Short mmCIF file of C-alpha atoms and ligand atoms in Angstrom, two decimals:
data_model
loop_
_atom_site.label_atom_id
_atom_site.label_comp_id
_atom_site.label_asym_id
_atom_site.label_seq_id
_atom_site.Cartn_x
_atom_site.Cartn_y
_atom_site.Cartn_z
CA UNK Z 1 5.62 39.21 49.37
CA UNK Z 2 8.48 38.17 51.34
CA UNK Z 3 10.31 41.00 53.58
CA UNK Z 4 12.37 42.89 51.94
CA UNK Z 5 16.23 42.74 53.39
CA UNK Z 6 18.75 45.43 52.36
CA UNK Z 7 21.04 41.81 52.47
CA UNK Z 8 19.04 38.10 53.46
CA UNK Z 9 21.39 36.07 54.71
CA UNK Z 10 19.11 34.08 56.49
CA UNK Z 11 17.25 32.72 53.14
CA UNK Z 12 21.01 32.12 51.07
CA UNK Z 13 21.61 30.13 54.53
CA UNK Z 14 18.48 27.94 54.33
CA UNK Z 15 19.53 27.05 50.77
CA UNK Z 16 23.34 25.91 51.50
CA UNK Z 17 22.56 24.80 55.22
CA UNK Z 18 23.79 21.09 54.54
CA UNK Z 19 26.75 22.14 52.91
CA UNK Z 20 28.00 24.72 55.07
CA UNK Z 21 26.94 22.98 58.53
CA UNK Z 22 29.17 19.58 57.75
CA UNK Z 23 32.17 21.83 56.66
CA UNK Z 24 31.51 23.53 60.33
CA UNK Z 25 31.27 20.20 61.90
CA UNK Z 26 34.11 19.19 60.44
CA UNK Z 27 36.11 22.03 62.55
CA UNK Z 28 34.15 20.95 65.71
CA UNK Z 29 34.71 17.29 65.33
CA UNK Z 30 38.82 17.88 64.90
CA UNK Z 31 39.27 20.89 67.07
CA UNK Z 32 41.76 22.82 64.55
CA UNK Z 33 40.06 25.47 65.47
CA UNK Z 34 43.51 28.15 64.33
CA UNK Z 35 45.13 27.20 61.68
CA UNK Z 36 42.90 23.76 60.76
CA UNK Z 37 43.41 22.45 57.35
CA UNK Z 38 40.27 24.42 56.17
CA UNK Z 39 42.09 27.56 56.50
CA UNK Z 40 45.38 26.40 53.88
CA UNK Z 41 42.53 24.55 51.76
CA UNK Z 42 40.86 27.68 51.39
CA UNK Z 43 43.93 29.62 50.77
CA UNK Z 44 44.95 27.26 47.73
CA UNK Z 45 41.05 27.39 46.48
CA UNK Z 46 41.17 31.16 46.47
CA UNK Z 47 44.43 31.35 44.38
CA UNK Z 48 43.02 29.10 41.95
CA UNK Z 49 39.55 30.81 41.95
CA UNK Z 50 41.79 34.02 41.50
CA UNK Z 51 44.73 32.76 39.44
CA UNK Z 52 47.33 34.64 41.92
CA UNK Z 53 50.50 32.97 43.22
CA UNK Z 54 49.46 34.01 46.66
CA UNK Z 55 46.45 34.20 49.00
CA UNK Z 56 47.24 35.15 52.83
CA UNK Z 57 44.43 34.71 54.74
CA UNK Z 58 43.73 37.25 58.09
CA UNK Z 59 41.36 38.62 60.29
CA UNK Z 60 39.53 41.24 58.24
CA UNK Z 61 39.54 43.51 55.58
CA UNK Z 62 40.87 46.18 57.44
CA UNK Z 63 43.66 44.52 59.11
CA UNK Z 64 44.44 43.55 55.32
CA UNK Z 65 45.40 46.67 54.29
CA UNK Z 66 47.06 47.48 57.16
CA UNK Z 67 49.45 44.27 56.88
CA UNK Z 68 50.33 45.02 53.19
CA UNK Z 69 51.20 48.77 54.07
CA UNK Z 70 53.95 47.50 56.51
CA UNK Z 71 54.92 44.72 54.53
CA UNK Z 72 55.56 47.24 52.24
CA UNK Z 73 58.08 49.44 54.11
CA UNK Z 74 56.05 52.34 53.80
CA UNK Z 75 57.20 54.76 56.39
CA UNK Z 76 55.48 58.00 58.28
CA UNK Z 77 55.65 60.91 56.33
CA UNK Z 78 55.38 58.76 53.18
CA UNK Z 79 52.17 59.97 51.01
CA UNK Z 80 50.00 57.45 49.95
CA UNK Z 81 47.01 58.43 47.77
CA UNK Z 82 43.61 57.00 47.82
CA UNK Z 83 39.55 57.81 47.34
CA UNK Z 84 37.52 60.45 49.14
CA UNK Z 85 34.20 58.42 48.41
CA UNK Z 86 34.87 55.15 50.31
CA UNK Z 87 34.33 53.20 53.35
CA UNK Z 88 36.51 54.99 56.22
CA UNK Z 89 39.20 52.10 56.53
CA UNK Z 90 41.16 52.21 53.59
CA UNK Z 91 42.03 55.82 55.05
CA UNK Z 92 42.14 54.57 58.67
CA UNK Z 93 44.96 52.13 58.11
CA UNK Z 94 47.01 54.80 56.52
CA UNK Z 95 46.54 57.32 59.11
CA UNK Z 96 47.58 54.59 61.76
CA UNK Z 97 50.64 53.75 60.47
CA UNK Z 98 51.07 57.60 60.72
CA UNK Z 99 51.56 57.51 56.69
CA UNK Z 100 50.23 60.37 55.19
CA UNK Z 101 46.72 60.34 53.95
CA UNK Z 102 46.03 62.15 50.71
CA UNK Z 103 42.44 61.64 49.34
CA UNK Z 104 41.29 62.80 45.99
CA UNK Z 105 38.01 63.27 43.76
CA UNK Z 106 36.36 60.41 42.30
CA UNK Z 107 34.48 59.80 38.68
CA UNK Z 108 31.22 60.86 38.51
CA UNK Z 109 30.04 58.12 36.64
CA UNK Z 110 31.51 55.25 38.27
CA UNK Z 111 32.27 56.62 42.00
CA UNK Z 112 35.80 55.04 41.43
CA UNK Z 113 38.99 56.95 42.07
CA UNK Z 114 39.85 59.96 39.24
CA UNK Z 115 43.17 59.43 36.92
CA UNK Z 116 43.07 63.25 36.68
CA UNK Z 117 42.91 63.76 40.37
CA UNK Z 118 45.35 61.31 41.26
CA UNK Z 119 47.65 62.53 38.80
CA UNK Z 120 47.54 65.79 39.90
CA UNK Z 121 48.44 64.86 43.88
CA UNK Z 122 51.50 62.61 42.86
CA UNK Z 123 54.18 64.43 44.65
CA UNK Z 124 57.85 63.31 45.14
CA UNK Z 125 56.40 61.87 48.76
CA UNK Z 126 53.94 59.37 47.17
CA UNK Z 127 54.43 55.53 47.88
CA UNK Z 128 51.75 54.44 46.58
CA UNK Z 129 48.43 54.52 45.17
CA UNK Z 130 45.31 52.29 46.93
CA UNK Z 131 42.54 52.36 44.56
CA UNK Z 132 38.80 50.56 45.62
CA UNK Z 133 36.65 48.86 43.49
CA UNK Z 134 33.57 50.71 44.97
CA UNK Z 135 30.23 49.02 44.98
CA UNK Z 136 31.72 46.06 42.95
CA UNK Z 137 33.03 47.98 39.84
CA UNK Z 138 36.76 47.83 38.83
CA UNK Z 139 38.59 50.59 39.34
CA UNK Z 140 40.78 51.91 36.27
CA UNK Z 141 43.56 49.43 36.82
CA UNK Z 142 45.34 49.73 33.64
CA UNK Z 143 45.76 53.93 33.99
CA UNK Z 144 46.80 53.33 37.49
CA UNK Z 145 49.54 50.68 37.22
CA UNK Z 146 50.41 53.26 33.96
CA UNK Z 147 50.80 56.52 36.41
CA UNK Z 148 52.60 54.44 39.09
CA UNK Z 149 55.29 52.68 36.85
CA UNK Z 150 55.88 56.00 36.16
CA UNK Z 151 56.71 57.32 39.75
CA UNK Z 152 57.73 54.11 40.65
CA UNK Z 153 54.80 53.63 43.27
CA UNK Z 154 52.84 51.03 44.64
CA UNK Z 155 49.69 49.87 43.40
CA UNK Z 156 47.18 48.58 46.17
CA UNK Z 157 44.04 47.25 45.43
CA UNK Z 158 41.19 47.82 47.97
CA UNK Z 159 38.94 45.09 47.18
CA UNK Z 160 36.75 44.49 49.52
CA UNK Z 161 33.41 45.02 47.32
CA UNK Z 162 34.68 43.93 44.16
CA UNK Z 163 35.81 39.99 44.82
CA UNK Z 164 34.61 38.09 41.56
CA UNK Z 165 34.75 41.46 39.29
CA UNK Z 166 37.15 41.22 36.05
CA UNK Z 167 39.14 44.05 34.65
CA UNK Z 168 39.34 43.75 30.64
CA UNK Z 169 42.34 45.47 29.51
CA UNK Z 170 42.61 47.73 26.22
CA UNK Z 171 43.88 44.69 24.56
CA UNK Z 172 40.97 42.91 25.26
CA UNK Z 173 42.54 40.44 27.73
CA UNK Z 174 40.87 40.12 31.68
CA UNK Z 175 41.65 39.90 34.98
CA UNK Z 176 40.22 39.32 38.10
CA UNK Z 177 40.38 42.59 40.10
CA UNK Z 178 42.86 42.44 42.99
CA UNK Z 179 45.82 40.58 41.12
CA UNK Z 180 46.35 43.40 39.11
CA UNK Z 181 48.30 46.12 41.65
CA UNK Z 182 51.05 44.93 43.62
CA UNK Z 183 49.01 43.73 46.33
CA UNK Z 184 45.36 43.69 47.47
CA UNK Z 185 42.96 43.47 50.00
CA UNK Z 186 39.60 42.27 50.64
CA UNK Z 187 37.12 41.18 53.46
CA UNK Z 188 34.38 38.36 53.88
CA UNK Z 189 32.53 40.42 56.46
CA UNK Z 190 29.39 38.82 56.09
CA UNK Z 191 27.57 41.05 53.88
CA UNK Z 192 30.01 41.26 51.40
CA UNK Z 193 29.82 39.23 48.08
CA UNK Z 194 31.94 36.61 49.67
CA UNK Z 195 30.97 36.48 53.37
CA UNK Z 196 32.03 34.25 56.17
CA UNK Z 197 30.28 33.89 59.33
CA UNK Z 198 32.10 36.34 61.10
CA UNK Z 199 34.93 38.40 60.18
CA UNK Z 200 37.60 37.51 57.98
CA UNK Z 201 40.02 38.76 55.32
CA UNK Z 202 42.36 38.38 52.77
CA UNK Z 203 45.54 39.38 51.20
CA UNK Z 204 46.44 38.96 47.66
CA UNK Z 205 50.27 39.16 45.78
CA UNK Z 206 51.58 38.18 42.66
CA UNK Z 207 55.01 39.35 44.42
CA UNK Z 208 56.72 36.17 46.42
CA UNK Z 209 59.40 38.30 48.33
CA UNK Z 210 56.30 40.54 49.63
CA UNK Z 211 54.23 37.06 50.28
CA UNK Z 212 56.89 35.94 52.46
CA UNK Z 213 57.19 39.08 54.42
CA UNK Z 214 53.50 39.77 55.03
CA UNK Z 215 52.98 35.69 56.07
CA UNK Z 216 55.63 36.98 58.75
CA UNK Z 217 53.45 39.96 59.43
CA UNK Z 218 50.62 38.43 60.36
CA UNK Z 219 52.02 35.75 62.43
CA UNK Z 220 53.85 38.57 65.25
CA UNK Z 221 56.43 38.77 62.87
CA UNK Z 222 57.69 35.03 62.72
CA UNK Z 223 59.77 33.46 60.12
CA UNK Z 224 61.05 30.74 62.24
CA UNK Z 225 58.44 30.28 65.53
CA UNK Z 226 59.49 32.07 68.62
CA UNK Z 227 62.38 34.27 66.39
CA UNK Z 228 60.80 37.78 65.59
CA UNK Z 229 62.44 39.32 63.11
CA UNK Z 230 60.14 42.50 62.40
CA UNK Z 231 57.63 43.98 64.12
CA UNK Z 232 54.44 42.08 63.09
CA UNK Z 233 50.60 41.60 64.20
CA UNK Z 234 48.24 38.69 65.43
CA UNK Z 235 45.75 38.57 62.28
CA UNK Z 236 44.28 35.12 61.58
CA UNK Z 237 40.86 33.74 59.48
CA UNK Z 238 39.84 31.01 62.12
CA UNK Z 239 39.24 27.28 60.75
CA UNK Z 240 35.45 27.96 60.72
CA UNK Z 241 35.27 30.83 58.65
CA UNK Z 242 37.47 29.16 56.52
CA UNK Z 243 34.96 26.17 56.67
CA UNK Z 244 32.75 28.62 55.41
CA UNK Z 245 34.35 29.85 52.58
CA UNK Z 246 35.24 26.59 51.46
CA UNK Z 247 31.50 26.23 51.49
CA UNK Z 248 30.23 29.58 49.09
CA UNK Z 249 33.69 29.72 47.04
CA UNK Z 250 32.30 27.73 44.26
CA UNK Z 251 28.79 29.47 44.60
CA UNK Z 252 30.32 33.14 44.06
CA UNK Z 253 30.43 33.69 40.72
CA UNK Z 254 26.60 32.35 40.51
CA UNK Z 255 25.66 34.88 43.46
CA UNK Z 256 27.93 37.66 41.31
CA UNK Z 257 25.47 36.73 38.20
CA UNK Z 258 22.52 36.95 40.67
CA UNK Z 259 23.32 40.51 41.98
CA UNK Z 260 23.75 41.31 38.44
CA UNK Z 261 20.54 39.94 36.95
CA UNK Z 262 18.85 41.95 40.14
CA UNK Z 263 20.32 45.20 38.95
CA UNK Z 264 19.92 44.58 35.77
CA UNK Z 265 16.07 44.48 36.59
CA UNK Z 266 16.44 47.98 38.80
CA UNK Z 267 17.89 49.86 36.18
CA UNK Z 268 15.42 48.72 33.07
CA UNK Z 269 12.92 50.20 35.60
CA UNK Z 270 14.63 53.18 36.47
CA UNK Z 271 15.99 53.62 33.32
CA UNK Z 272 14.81 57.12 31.00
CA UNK Z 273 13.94 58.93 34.36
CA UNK Z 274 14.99 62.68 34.96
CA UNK Z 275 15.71 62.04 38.37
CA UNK Z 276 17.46 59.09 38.15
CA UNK Z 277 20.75 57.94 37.28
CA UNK Z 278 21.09 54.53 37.66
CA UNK Z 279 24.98 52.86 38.04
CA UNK Z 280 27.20 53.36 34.55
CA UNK Z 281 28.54 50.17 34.14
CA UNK Z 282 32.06 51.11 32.06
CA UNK Z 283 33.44 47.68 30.96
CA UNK Z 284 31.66 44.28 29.80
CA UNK Z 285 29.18 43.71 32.37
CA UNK Z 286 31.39 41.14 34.26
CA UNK Z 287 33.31 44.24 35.41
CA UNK Z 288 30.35 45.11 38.18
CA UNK Z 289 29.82 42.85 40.35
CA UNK Z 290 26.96 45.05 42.21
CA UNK Z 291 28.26 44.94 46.40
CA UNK Z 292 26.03 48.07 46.16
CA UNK Z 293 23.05 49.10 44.01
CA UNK Z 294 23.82 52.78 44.03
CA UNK Z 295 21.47 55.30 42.13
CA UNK Z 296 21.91 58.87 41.74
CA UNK Z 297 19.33 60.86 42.81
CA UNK Z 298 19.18 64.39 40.62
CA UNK Z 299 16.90 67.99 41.18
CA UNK Z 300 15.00 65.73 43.99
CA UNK Z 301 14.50 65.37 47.24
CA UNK Z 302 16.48 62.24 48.19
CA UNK Z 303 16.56 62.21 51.79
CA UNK Z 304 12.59 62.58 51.40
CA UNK Z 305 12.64 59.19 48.77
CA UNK Z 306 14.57 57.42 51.49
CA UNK Z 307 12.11 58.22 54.04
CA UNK Z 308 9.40 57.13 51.89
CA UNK Z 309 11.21 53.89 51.13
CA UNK Z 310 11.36 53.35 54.82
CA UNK Z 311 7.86 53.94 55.66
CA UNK Z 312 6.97 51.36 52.78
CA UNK Z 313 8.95 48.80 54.76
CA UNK Z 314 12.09 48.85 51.85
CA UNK Z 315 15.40 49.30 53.47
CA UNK Z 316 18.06 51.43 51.58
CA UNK Z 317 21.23 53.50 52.66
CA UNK Z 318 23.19 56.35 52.12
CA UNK Z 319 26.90 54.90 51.17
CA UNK Z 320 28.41 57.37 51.62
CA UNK Z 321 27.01 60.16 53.55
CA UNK Z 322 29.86 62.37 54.52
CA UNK Z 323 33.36 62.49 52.03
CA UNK Z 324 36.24 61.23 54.24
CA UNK Z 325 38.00 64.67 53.61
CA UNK Z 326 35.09 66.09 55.98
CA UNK Z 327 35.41 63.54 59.05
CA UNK Z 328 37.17 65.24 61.79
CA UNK Z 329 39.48 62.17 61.88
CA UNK Z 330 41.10 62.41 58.15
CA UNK Z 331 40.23 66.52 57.96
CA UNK Z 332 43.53 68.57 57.13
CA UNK Z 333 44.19 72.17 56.55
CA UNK Z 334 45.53 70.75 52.90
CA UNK Z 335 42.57 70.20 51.10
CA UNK Z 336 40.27 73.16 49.51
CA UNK Z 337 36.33 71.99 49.01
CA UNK Z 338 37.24 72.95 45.32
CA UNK Z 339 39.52 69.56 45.20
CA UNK Z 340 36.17 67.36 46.03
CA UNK Z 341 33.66 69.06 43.85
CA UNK Z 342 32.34 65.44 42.71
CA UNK Z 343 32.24 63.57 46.14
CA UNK Z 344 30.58 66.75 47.63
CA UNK Z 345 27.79 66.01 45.23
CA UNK Z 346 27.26 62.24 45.50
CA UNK Z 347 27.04 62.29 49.36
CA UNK Z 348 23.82 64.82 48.50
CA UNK Z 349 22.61 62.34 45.54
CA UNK Z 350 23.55 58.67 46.23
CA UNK Z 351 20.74 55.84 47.57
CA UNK Z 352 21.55 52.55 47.60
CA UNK Z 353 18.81 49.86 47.10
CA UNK Z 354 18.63 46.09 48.50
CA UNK Z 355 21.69 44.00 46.74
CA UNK Z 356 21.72 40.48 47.78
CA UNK Z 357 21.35 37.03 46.11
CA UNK Z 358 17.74 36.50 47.14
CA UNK Z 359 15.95 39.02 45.58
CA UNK Z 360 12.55 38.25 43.58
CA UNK Z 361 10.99 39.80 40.68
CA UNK Z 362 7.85 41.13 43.11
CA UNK Z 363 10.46 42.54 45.44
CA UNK Z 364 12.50 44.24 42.62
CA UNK Z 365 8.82 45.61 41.35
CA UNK Z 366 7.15 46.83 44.66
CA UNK Z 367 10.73 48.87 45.06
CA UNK Z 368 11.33 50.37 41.73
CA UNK Z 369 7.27 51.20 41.52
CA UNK Z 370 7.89 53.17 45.25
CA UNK Z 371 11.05 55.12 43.65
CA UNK Z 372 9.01 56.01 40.64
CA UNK Z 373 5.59 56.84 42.86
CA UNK Z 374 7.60 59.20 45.20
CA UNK Z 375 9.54 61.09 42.30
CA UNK Z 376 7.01 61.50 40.05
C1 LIG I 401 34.23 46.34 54.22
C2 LIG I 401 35.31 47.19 53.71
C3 LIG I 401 36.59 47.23 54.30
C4 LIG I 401 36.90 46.61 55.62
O1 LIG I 401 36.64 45.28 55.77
P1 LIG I 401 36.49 44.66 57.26
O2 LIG I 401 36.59 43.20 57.01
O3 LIG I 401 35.16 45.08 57.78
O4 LIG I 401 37.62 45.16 58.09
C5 LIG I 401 37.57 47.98 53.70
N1 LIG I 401 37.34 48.68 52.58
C6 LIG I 401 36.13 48.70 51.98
C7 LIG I 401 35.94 49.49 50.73
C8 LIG I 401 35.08 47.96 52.53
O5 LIG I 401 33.87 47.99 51.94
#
C-alpha cells in the first residue's frame, strides 16, 4: 500500500508535472515575475470559473480578509461577528484592525456558524457578519444575507476551505459559495482545495465601488501610481503562483468530485456506528466540498483513536483543538462558557481523516478498518 498522506501533493504533482512546469517556465523565460500576465489571466479565469464581476488576487488568505475589512470602512470599536470553531485568522484580522471580535456557537451538525447565535449577538455595534464555509461545507448563506439586510450589515464570506462548493437556495437556484455575501475571501495555501505553490489568496466582490477600493488597498493604496490616497498594504499573488493556478483551475471541480467520492467511501464505512458521527452533509452533495474529513467521535476515547491511528502509520488531526474564545489572544471577560456549549464539545470529539485527491480504495479500507478495530 502506498503511504498514507494526511494531503499528497507530491503524487497530484507527478500527474500534472508537464502542465504545471511549462506554465512555470513560462514566468522564468519572460521574467514578469510581479504582476506577469499569468496573474490578470488567472484573475479573469477565476471570475469566470466563479461567475463574479470581480477577482482581486493577493498574498494569502489572511491578508484577504484583512484587505476587505478596510476596504470596507470598518472602524475600531465596530463589532463584527464571526465563528468560535475556525482557523484563528478570520478572528486575527479583526482583532488587528482593533475591530471588535465577537465569536459565537456553531451547528452541531455542520460545524458552520449558528443563525440563533448570531442573531442573538447582533447589537447596534455590529458591521458585519464573516461566516466560513468550514471543512468545505456552505455556510447558511441565505439566513445570513436575511439577518444582515435586516441590520444593514455586511456579509463576508470566509472561504478559504470551501472554493468549488455551491449554495442551493430555497428556490432551488445555486451559487458558488463566496459570491454570495458582499465580499469574500479565500487562500491557495497549498493544501487547500485550490493550492498554489506557495502562498496566495484571493478576494471576491460582486460590488464594483468596493472592487475599486480594495485594488487600491492592496497596491499601498494607489489609484494613480505614486498618489496614495488611503492608507493601503503591499499584498500581491506572484506570476508563478498564478502560473500555477492557471495550471489546476480547470482540474478543481474534478479534485472537488474526488474528495467527495473519498468521503463518500469513509462514511459508508463508518456509517451505523455508536461512536461515530460521520460529516452531515445539509444541501445536495455539491454543497461539501470535503477541505476536511471531520468525524465526530462520541462516549469514546478519541485522543486514544488518534494515537492508535498514528502508531498504524495513518495521519489525522484535531481541527480544532481549542475554541478561539479560549486562546489567550481572542479571550474576553464578555463571553460565559454557557455561550459555546457546542464548540466546547467538538474540540473534545472532532478527528479529521486524510482528504486529498489521491486517495485509493486500500488506503480508504486499511483506515476506516483501524477506526472500527480501535472503537470496537
Ligand atoms: C487557511 C485559512 C485561512 C488563511 O489562509 P492563509 O492563506 O494561510 O493566510 C483563513 N481562514 C480559514 C478558515 C482557513 O482555513
Amino acid at each position: 500500500m502506498k503511504k498514507i498522506q494526511m494531503v499528497d501533493l507530491k503524487s497530484q504533482y507527478d500527474q500534472i508535472k508537464d502542465t504545471v512546469n511549462a506554465s512555470i517556465q513560462e514566468v522564468l523565460d519572460t521574467t514578469s515575475y510581479i504582476n506577469g500576465p499569468q496573474v490578470h489571466s488567472f484573475q479573469k479565469n477565476l471570475e469566470t470559473y466563479l461567475d463574479v464581476k470581480h477577482v482581486i488576487p493577493c498574498a494569502n488568505g489572511t491578508d484577504a480578509l484583512q484587505i476587505i475589512m478596510m476596504g470596507m470602512g470598518l472602524q475600531p470599536g465596530d463589532e463584527v461577528i464571526t465563528a468560535d470553531f475556525t482557523f484563528a485568522a478570520t478572528v486575527e484580522v479583526i482583532a488587528l484592525l482593533q475591530l471588535t471580535p465577537v465569536l459565537v456557537d456553531v451547528e452541531p451538525d455542520t460545524f458552520n456558524i449558528s443563525i440563533e447565535a448570531i442573531k442573538k449577538a447582533i447589537t447596534p455595534k455590529t458591521k458585519a457578519i464573516v461566516p466560513v464555509h468550514l471543512f468545505g461545507q456552505a455556510a447558511n448563506m441565505e439566513e445570513i444575507m436575511d439577518l444582515a439586510t435586516e441590520h444593514n450589515l455586511y456579509v463576508i464570506e470566509d472561504n478559504a476551505q470551501g472554493i468549488g462548493a455551491n449554495y442551493k437556495y430555497a428556490d432551488g437556484s445555486k451559487k458558488k459559495t463566496g459570491v454570495i455575501g458582499h465580499a469574500a475571501s479565500t487562500s491557495f495555501f497549498p493544501s487547500k482545495n485550490l493550492g498554489c505553490y506557495g502562498d496566495g489568496g484571493a478576494i471576491f466582490t460582486n460590488d464594483d465601488a468596493l472592487a475599486h477600493t480594495l485594488r487600491g488597498i492592496v497596491n499601498h493604496g494607489m489609484y494613480v501610481r505614486y498618489h496614495h490616497d488611503v492608507v493601503g498594504v503591499n499584498s500581491r499573488l506572484d506570476s508563478i503562483q498564478a502560473a500555477v493556478l492557471n495550471a489546476k483551475l480547470p482540474l478543481l471541480d474534478g479534485y472537488n468530485v474526488k474528495r467527495q467520492e473519498a468521503a463518500a467511501k469513509y462514511s459508508a464505512a463508518l456509517a451505523n456506528h455508536t461512536n461515530i458521527i460521520t460529516p452531515v452533509i445539509t444541501g445536495e452533495q455539491d454543497s461539501h466540498v470535503f477541505h476536511q474529513y471531520t468525524l465526530r467521535i462520541i462516549n469514546a476515547d478519541r485522543d486514544g483513536l488518534m494515537q492508535h491511528l498514528l502508531d498504524k502509520g495513518i495521519p489525522c488531526a484535531i481541527y480544532y483543538p481549542i475554541p478561539l474564545h479560549s486562546q489567550k489572544a481572542y479571550a474576553d471577560s464578555r463571553y460565559n462558557e454557557s455561550d459555546f456549549p457546542v464548540t466546547n464539545q467538538l474540540v473534545k470529539e472532532v478527528i479529521s481523516l486524510p482528504m486529498h485527491t489521491e486517495l485509493d480504495d486500500e488506503q480508504i479500507k486499511f483506515i476506516t478498518d483501524s477506526v472500527i478495530e480501535f472503537l470496537s
